[in-house]
Amino acid sequence: MRRRVLGLVAVLTTLVAAAGCGSSDPKADGSSSSGGNKTTRVKVGIIPIVDVAPLYLGQKKGFFGSRGIELDMVSAQGGAAIIPGVVSGQFQFGFSNTTSLMIAQVKGVPVKSVVNGAASNGKVGGDVTGVGVPKDSPIKSAADLAGHTVAVNTLKNIGDTTVRESVRVAGGDPSEVKFVEIPFDQMPAALDDGRVDAAWMGEPAMTIAKAQGVRVVASPFAETDPKLTVATYFTSAKLVKEDPGLVKKFTEAMTESLKYASGHPDEARQVLTTYTKINGDVLAKLTLPAWPGAVDMDSLEKLAALGKGDGLFGDKEPDLEALFS
């Protein structure tokens, strides 16, 4: 078992490294023109997970190129790490979970969501993220997570907030859950080693872990809201002001990409092979998120309320209309 898990972890590690390769072209400074075609080079900070497949698919289908945009994707561990890069101008756009954007806004960070990114598919037991436990674990439901250690990729963010909600809904005490921070790609091994009792995993870590017998005991996104807007693409307030035309073109191209991915899930799944090392059975079994064209404000209001209850925003509240409308 240990050898198999470590081998699959190596696949995940390679995935992250492959998706993180940016252009080495010294002219790729994020927003430059090339020749008479006036193509704008745009850097996008992303998380190398299934959720961003529409971005790559849209690039492949020419939705960005037809609008004069040449994409250069650069990876990071989470949205919280991408936000500073967007604000500093390292990236023109970024992909982030919605809780990270709310936290940034209440701290005075000048960010603006421009288009939807990914949402829960609403399937309890079959959502794009879930809490997994070893097959012989005494944990049978979300309520049983109380008193145990759960891995999340980023502390004090959307992971632990929604896991607490799953525990709460199931009748457990969310204050009794202990969270530790572990990158997604290391979670299957952490479960196998017994370093954590449970792990909140996204894809492909979840599919890999399930192949080793891991059981899903909670679907935090779907259990928080079946239409939960999980992540969006965003930019800086500075770029919105200085280059609204570019923002408009990116938003239009991404919206078209989301629509296409939703209507062509097999192509969305296949595009993963162009920016990751995933293939074979893992690729075929991956769970996909929903990719609606618009954010669901009701779900964001609920997520904001949960975040406030968890103390993520201090004594402030995020202005959802200003951030996401």
Short mmCIF file of C-alpha atoms in Angstrom, two decimals:
data_model
loop_
_atom_site.label_atom_id
_atom_site.label_comp_id
_atom_site.label_asym_id
_atom_site.label_seq_id
_atom_site.Cartn_x
_atom_site.Cartn_y
_atom_site.Cartn_z
CA MET A 1 0.00 0.00 0.00
CA ARG A 2 2.75 2.44 0.96
CA ARG A 3 4.59 1.94 -2.33
CA ARG A 4 1.43 2.41 -4.38
CA VAL A 5 0.49 5.59 -2.58
CA LEU A 6 3.98 7.03 -2.89
CA GLY A 7 3.96 6.23 -6.59
CA LEU A 8 0.68 8.06 -7.07
CA VAL A 9 1.94 10.97 -5.01
CA ALA A 10 4.83 11.23 -7.45
CA VAL A 11 2.26 11.60 -10.23
CA LEU A 12 0.59 14.40 -8.30
CA THR A 13 3.90 16.13 -7.64
CA THR A 14 4.71 15.95 -11.34
CA LEU A 15 1.25 17.40 -12.05
CA VAL A 16 1.96 20.45 -9.93
CA ALA A 17 5.40 20.95 -11.43
CA ALA A 18 4.11 20.59 -14.99
CA ALA A 19 1.26 23.03 -14.48
CA GLY A 20 3.59 25.52 -12.85
CA CYS A 21 5.83 26.00 -15.85
CA GLY A 22 5.55 29.57 -17.09
CA SER A 23 7.07 31.02 -20.21
CA SER A 24 10.80 31.61 -20.19
CA ASP A 25 10.47 34.23 -22.91
CA PRO A 26 11.99 37.43 -21.49
CA LYS A 27 9.36 39.40 -23.38
CA ALA A 28 6.57 37.59 -21.54
CA ASP A 29 6.14 40.30 -18.94
CA GLY A 30 2.42 39.68 -18.68
CA SER A 31 1.03 42.33 -20.99
CA SER A 32 2.97 43.08 -24.13
CA SER A 33 2.17 43.30 -27.79
CA SER A 34 3.72 41.08 -30.41
CA GLY A 35 4.04 42.28 -33.96
CA GLY A 36 1.29 43.83 -36.00
CA ASN A 37 -1.34 41.47 -34.66
CA LYS A 38 -1.29 43.37 -31.36
CA THR A 39 -1.65 40.21 -29.33
CA THR A 40 -1.64 40.89 -25.60
CA ARG A 41 0.38 38.48 -23.47
CA VAL A 42 -1.56 37.83 -20.29
CA LYS A 43 -0.29 35.94 -17.24
CA VAL A 44 -2.90 34.11 -15.19
CA GLY A 45 -2.14 32.75 -11.73
CA ILE A 46 -3.89 29.38 -11.35
CA ILE A 47 -4.15 26.38 -9.06
CA PRO A 48 -3.27 23.19 -10.99
CA ILE A 49 -6.56 21.41 -10.36
CA VAL A 50 -9.51 20.17 -12.42
CA ASP A 51 -11.45 23.40 -11.80
CA VAL A 52 -9.32 25.42 -14.23
CA ALA A 53 -9.84 23.05 -17.17
CA PRO A 54 -12.15 25.55 -18.97
CA LEU A 55 -9.31 28.09 -19.07
CA TYR A 56 -7.04 25.65 -20.89
CA LEU A 57 -9.90 24.42 -23.06
CA GLY A 58 -10.79 27.98 -24.01
CA GLN A 59 -7.18 28.58 -24.97
CA LYS A 60 -7.19 25.44 -27.12
CA LYS A 61 -10.47 26.35 -28.83
CA GLY A 62 -9.22 29.84 -29.65
CA PHE A 63 -11.68 31.80 -27.51
CA PHE A 64 -8.86 33.94 -26.13
CA GLY A 65 -6.78 34.09 -29.29
CA SER A 66 -9.74 35.38 -31.28
CA ARG A 67 -9.86 38.30 -28.87
CA GLY A 68 -6.14 39.03 -29.16
CA ILE A 69 -5.14 37.40 -25.88
CA GLU A 70 -2.20 35.00 -25.50
CA LEU A 71 -2.36 33.18 -22.19
CA ASP A 72 0.56 32.24 -19.96
CA MET A 73 -0.56 30.16 -16.96
CA VAL A 74 1.55 30.07 -13.75
CA SER A 75 0.62 27.84 -10.81
CA ALA A 76 0.50 28.32 -7.04
CA GLN A 77 -0.68 26.23 -4.07
CA GLY A 78 -3.81 28.28 -3.41
CA GLY A 79 -5.76 31.43 -4.15
CA ALA A 80 -4.31 33.17 -1.10
CA ALA A 81 -0.88 32.97 -2.74
CA ILE A 82 -2.14 34.18 -6.12
CA ILE A 83 -3.79 37.37 -4.84
CA PRO A 84 -0.52 39.22 -4.02
CA GLY A 85 0.77 38.35 -7.48
CA VAL A 86 -2.25 39.91 -9.15
CA VAL A 87 -2.14 43.05 -7.02
CA SER A 88 1.58 43.51 -7.67
CA GLY A 89 1.10 43.11 -11.42
CA GLN A 90 2.99 39.81 -11.65
CA PHE A 91 -0.24 38.33 -13.02
CA GLN A 92 -2.96 40.23 -14.85
CA PHE A 93 -5.63 37.76 -13.70
CA GLY A 94 -5.84 35.03 -11.11
CA PHE A 95 -7.98 32.10 -10.05
CA SER A 96 -8.98 32.06 -6.40
CA ASN A 97 -11.55 30.54 -4.14
CA THR A 98 -14.18 33.02 -3.09
CA THR A 99 -13.33 32.99 0.61
CA SER A 100 -9.76 34.13 -0.15
CA LEU A 101 -11.16 37.02 -2.18
CA MET A 102 -13.49 38.03 0.64
CA ILE A 103 -10.62 37.97 3.13
CA ALA A 104 -8.51 40.09 0.79
CA GLN A 105 -11.27 42.65 0.34
CA VAL A 106 -11.91 43.20 4.05
CA LYS A 107 -8.16 43.71 4.47
CA GLY A 108 -8.28 46.52 1.93
CA VAL A 109 -6.61 44.59 -0.91
CA PRO A 110 -7.85 46.14 -4.20
CA VAL A 111 -9.20 43.10 -6.05
CA LYS A 112 -12.23 42.61 -8.27
CA SER A 113 -13.80 39.34 -9.42
CA VAL A 114 -14.49 39.47 -13.16
CA VAL A 115 -15.96 36.08 -14.11
CA ASN A 116 -17.03 32.81 -12.56
CA GLY A 117 -14.50 30.02 -12.11
CA ALA A 118 -16.07 26.87 -10.67
CA ALA A 119 -18.98 25.73 -8.51
CA SER A 120 -20.09 22.70 -6.56
CA ASN A 121 -21.81 20.11 -8.72
CA GLY A 122 -24.28 19.66 -5.87
CA LYS A 123 -23.77 15.91 -5.47
CA VAL A 124 -23.31 14.81 -1.87
CA GLY A 125 -20.86 11.92 -1.97
CA GLY A 126 -19.77 12.83 -5.50
CA ASP A 127 -18.73 16.47 -5.46
CA VAL A 128 -15.44 17.86 -6.73
CA THR A 129 -14.09 17.95 -3.17
CA GLY A 130 -14.75 15.69 -0.24
CA VAL A 131 -13.47 14.60 3.14
CA GLY A 132 -11.83 11.21 2.91
CA VAL A 133 -10.86 8.76 5.64
CA PRO A 134 -8.97 5.43 5.55
CA LYS A 135 -11.20 2.45 4.80
CA ASP A 136 -10.75 1.05 8.33
CA SER A 137 -11.39 4.41 10.06
CA PRO A 138 -14.04 4.55 12.81
CA ILE A 139 -15.22 7.84 11.26
CA LYS A 140 -18.50 7.10 9.49
CA SER A 141 -19.99 10.55 8.98
CA ALA A 142 -19.16 14.25 9.13
CA ALA A 143 -20.36 14.36 12.73
CA ASP A 144 -17.64 11.88 13.67
CA LEU A 145 -14.92 14.30 12.52
CA ALA A 146 -15.28 16.12 15.85
CA GLY A 147 -12.25 15.29 17.98
CA HIS A 148 -10.16 14.31 14.95
CA THR A 149 -7.49 15.89 12.75
CA VAL A 150 -8.48 16.97 9.24
CA ALA A 151 -6.04 18.11 6.55
CA VAL A 152 -6.87 21.14 4.40
CA ASN A 153 -4.66 22.79 1.79
CA THR A 154 -4.91 26.24 3.41
CA LEU A 155 -5.89 27.04 7.00
CA LYS A 156 -8.61 29.57 7.86
CA ASN A 157 -10.13 29.48 4.42
CA ILE A 158 -12.90 27.87 2.37
CA GLY A 159 -11.81 24.34 3.28
CA ASP A 160 -12.11 24.44 7.05
CA THR A 161 -15.15 26.76 6.89
CA THR A 162 -17.16 24.36 4.73
CA VAL A 163 -15.91 21.27 6.57
CA ARG A 164 -17.18 22.82 9.81
CA GLU A 165 -20.55 23.37 8.14
CA SER A 166 -20.71 19.70 7.14
CA VAL A 167 -19.98 18.70 10.74
CA ARG A 168 -22.59 21.16 12.01
CA VAL A 169 -25.27 19.96 9.59
CA ALA A 170 -24.57 16.34 10.56
CA GLY A 171 -25.08 17.15 14.24
CA GLY A 172 -21.44 17.23 15.33
CA ASP A 173 -19.47 19.93 17.13
CA PRO A 174 -17.36 21.83 14.56
CA SER A 175 -15.30 23.48 17.29
CA GLU A 176 -13.87 20.06 18.14
CA VAL A 177 -12.28 19.52 14.71
CA LYS A 178 -8.52 20.13 14.50
CA PHE A 179 -7.23 21.33 11.14
CA VAL A 180 -3.70 21.01 9.77
CA GLU A 181 -2.31 22.39 6.53
CA ILE A 182 -1.06 19.91 3.93
CA PRO A 183 -0.83 20.39 0.13
CA PHE A 184 -3.43 18.43 -1.83
CA ASP A 185 -0.84 16.26 -3.55
CA GLN A 186 0.51 15.05 -0.19
CA MET A 187 -2.85 14.18 1.36
CA PRO A 188 -3.19 10.56 0.14
CA ALA A 189 0.18 9.72 1.70
CA ALA A 190 -0.70 11.62 4.89
CA LEU A 191 -3.80 9.45 5.27
CA ASP A 192 -1.86 6.28 4.58
CA ASP A 193 0.84 7.25 7.09
CA GLY A 194 -1.71 8.05 9.78
CA ARG A 195 -0.49 11.64 10.10
CA VAL A 196 -4.10 12.84 9.85
CA ASP A 197 -7.43 11.17 10.54
CA ALA A 198 -9.15 12.69 7.52
CA ALA A 199 -8.36 14.92 4.57
CA TRP A 200 -10.40 17.44 2.61
CA MET A 201 -9.28 16.71 -0.92
CA GLY A 202 -9.88 18.07 -4.39
CA GLU A 203 -9.18 16.34 -7.66
CA PRO A 204 -7.11 14.44 -8.65
CA ALA A 205 -6.03 13.69 -5.07
CA MET A 206 -9.50 12.40 -4.21
CA THR A 207 -9.66 9.94 -7.11
CA ILE A 208 -6.15 8.68 -6.30
CA ALA A 209 -7.01 8.27 -2.62
CA LYS A 210 -10.27 6.47 -3.39
CA ALA A 211 -8.33 4.00 -5.53
CA GLN A 212 -6.46 3.09 -2.33
CA GLY A 213 -9.68 2.42 -0.43
CA VAL A 214 -10.30 5.87 1.08
CA ARG A 215 -13.97 6.50 1.91
CA VAL A 216 -15.77 9.83 1.45
CA VAL A 217 -17.65 10.84 4.59
CA ALA A 218 -18.54 14.44 3.73
CA SER A 219 -19.02 16.72 0.73
CA PRO A 220 -18.49 20.16 2.29
CA PHE A 221 -19.23 22.28 -0.79
CA ALA A 222 -22.48 20.53 -1.68
CA GLU A 223 -23.52 20.33 1.97
CA THR A 224 -22.89 24.05 2.42
CA ASP A 225 -24.91 24.95 -0.71
CA PRO A 226 -25.55 22.75 -3.77
CA LYS A 227 -24.94 25.78 -5.99
CA LEU A 228 -21.94 27.09 -4.07
CA THR A 229 -19.73 29.39 -6.12
CA VAL A 230 -16.36 27.99 -5.16
CA ALA A 231 -13.93 30.13 -7.14
CA THR A 232 -13.74 32.98 -9.63
CA TYR A 233 -11.19 34.67 -11.86
CA PHE A 234 -10.21 38.11 -10.62
CA THR A 235 -7.96 41.03 -11.34
CA SER A 236 -6.68 44.16 -9.61
CA ALA A 237 -8.69 47.35 -9.27
CA LYS A 238 -5.78 49.05 -11.03
CA LEU A 239 -6.15 46.94 -14.17
CA VAL A 240 -9.93 47.45 -14.20
CA LYS A 241 -9.30 51.19 -14.27
CA GLU A 242 -6.31 51.30 -16.60
CA ASP A 243 -7.26 48.65 -19.16
CA PRO A 244 -11.01 47.96 -19.06
CA GLY A 245 -10.87 46.71 -22.64
CA LEU A 246 -8.53 43.85 -21.71
CA VAL A 247 -10.68 42.97 -18.70
CA LYS A 248 -13.77 42.88 -20.93
CA LYS A 249 -12.10 40.63 -23.50
CA PHE A 250 -10.80 38.24 -20.84
CA THR A 251 -14.24 38.07 -19.21
CA GLU A 252 -15.96 37.37 -22.53
CA ALA A 253 -13.44 34.68 -23.48
CA MET A 254 -13.67 33.00 -20.07
CA THR A 255 -17.47 33.06 -20.13
CA GLU A 256 -17.41 31.37 -23.53
CA SER A 257 -14.92 28.83 -22.18
CA LEU A 258 -17.13 27.99 -19.18
CA LYS A 259 -20.14 27.48 -21.43
CA TYR A 260 -18.17 25.25 -23.80
CA ALA A 261 -16.68 23.16 -20.98
CA SER A 262 -20.12 22.67 -19.44
CA GLY A 263 -21.47 21.40 -22.74
CA HIS A 264 -18.43 19.26 -23.58
CA PRO A 265 -17.32 17.52 -20.35
CA ASP A 266 -15.33 14.87 -22.21
CA GLU A 267 -13.22 17.57 -23.88
CA ALA A 268 -12.82 19.34 -20.54
CA ARG A 269 -11.59 16.11 -19.01
CA GLN A 270 -9.23 15.41 -21.91
CA VAL A 271 -7.64 18.87 -21.80
CA LEU A 272 -6.18 17.92 -18.42
CA THR A 273 -3.65 15.79 -20.28
CA THR A 274 -2.24 18.95 -21.89
CA TYR A 275 -1.27 20.61 -18.60
CA THR A 276 -0.91 17.67 -16.21
CA LYS A 277 0.46 14.13 -16.27
CA ILE A 278 -2.94 12.64 -15.44
CA ASN A 279 -4.22 9.93 -17.75
CA GLY A 280 -5.66 6.44 -17.78
CA ASP A 281 -8.03 5.32 -15.04
CA VAL A 282 -7.46 8.42 -12.92
CA LEU A 283 -8.47 10.70 -15.79
CA ALA A 284 -11.57 8.64 -16.56
CA LYS A 285 -12.76 8.62 -12.94
CA LEU A 286 -12.14 12.27 -12.05
CA THR A 287 -15.13 14.14 -10.65
CA LEU A 288 -15.80 17.42 -12.43
CA PRO A 289 -17.17 20.59 -10.83
CA ALA A 290 -19.99 22.64 -12.32
CA TRP A 291 -18.97 25.55 -14.55
CA PRO A 292 -21.91 27.97 -14.63
CA GLY A 293 -21.45 31.25 -16.44
CA ALA A 294 -22.52 33.39 -13.47
CA VAL A 295 -21.80 33.41 -9.75
CA ASP A 296 -24.56 32.42 -7.32
CA MET A 297 -24.91 35.36 -4.95
CA ASP A 298 -27.15 33.51 -2.47
CA SER A 299 -24.45 30.87 -1.97
CA LEU A 300 -21.81 33.56 -1.53
CA GLU A 301 -23.91 35.26 1.14
CA LYS A 302 -24.08 31.97 3.03
CA LEU A 303 -20.34 31.40 2.66
CA ALA A 304 -19.65 34.94 3.89
CA ALA A 305 -21.87 34.37 6.93
CA LEU A 306 -20.02 31.16 7.77
CA GLY A 307 -16.67 32.89 7.32
CA LYS A 308 -17.74 35.68 9.64
CA GLY A 309 -18.77 33.10 12.23
CA ASP A 310 -15.33 31.53 11.94
CA GLY A 311 -13.68 34.90 12.53
CA LEU A 312 -12.10 35.14 9.09
CA PHE A 313 -13.01 38.79 8.57
CA GLY A 314 -12.33 40.30 11.96
CA ASP A 315 -14.89 42.96 12.81
CA LYS A 316 -15.68 43.69 9.14
CA GLU A 317 -17.94 42.12 6.53
CA PRO A 318 -17.14 41.63 2.86
CA ASP A 319 -19.02 43.78 0.35
CA LEU A 320 -20.19 41.01 -1.96
CA GLU A 321 -21.85 43.31 -4.48
CA ALA A 322 -18.68 45.34 -4.92
CA LEU A 323 -16.50 42.25 -5.14
CA PHE A 324 -18.53 39.88 -7.29
CA SER A 325 -21.18 41.81 -9.21
#
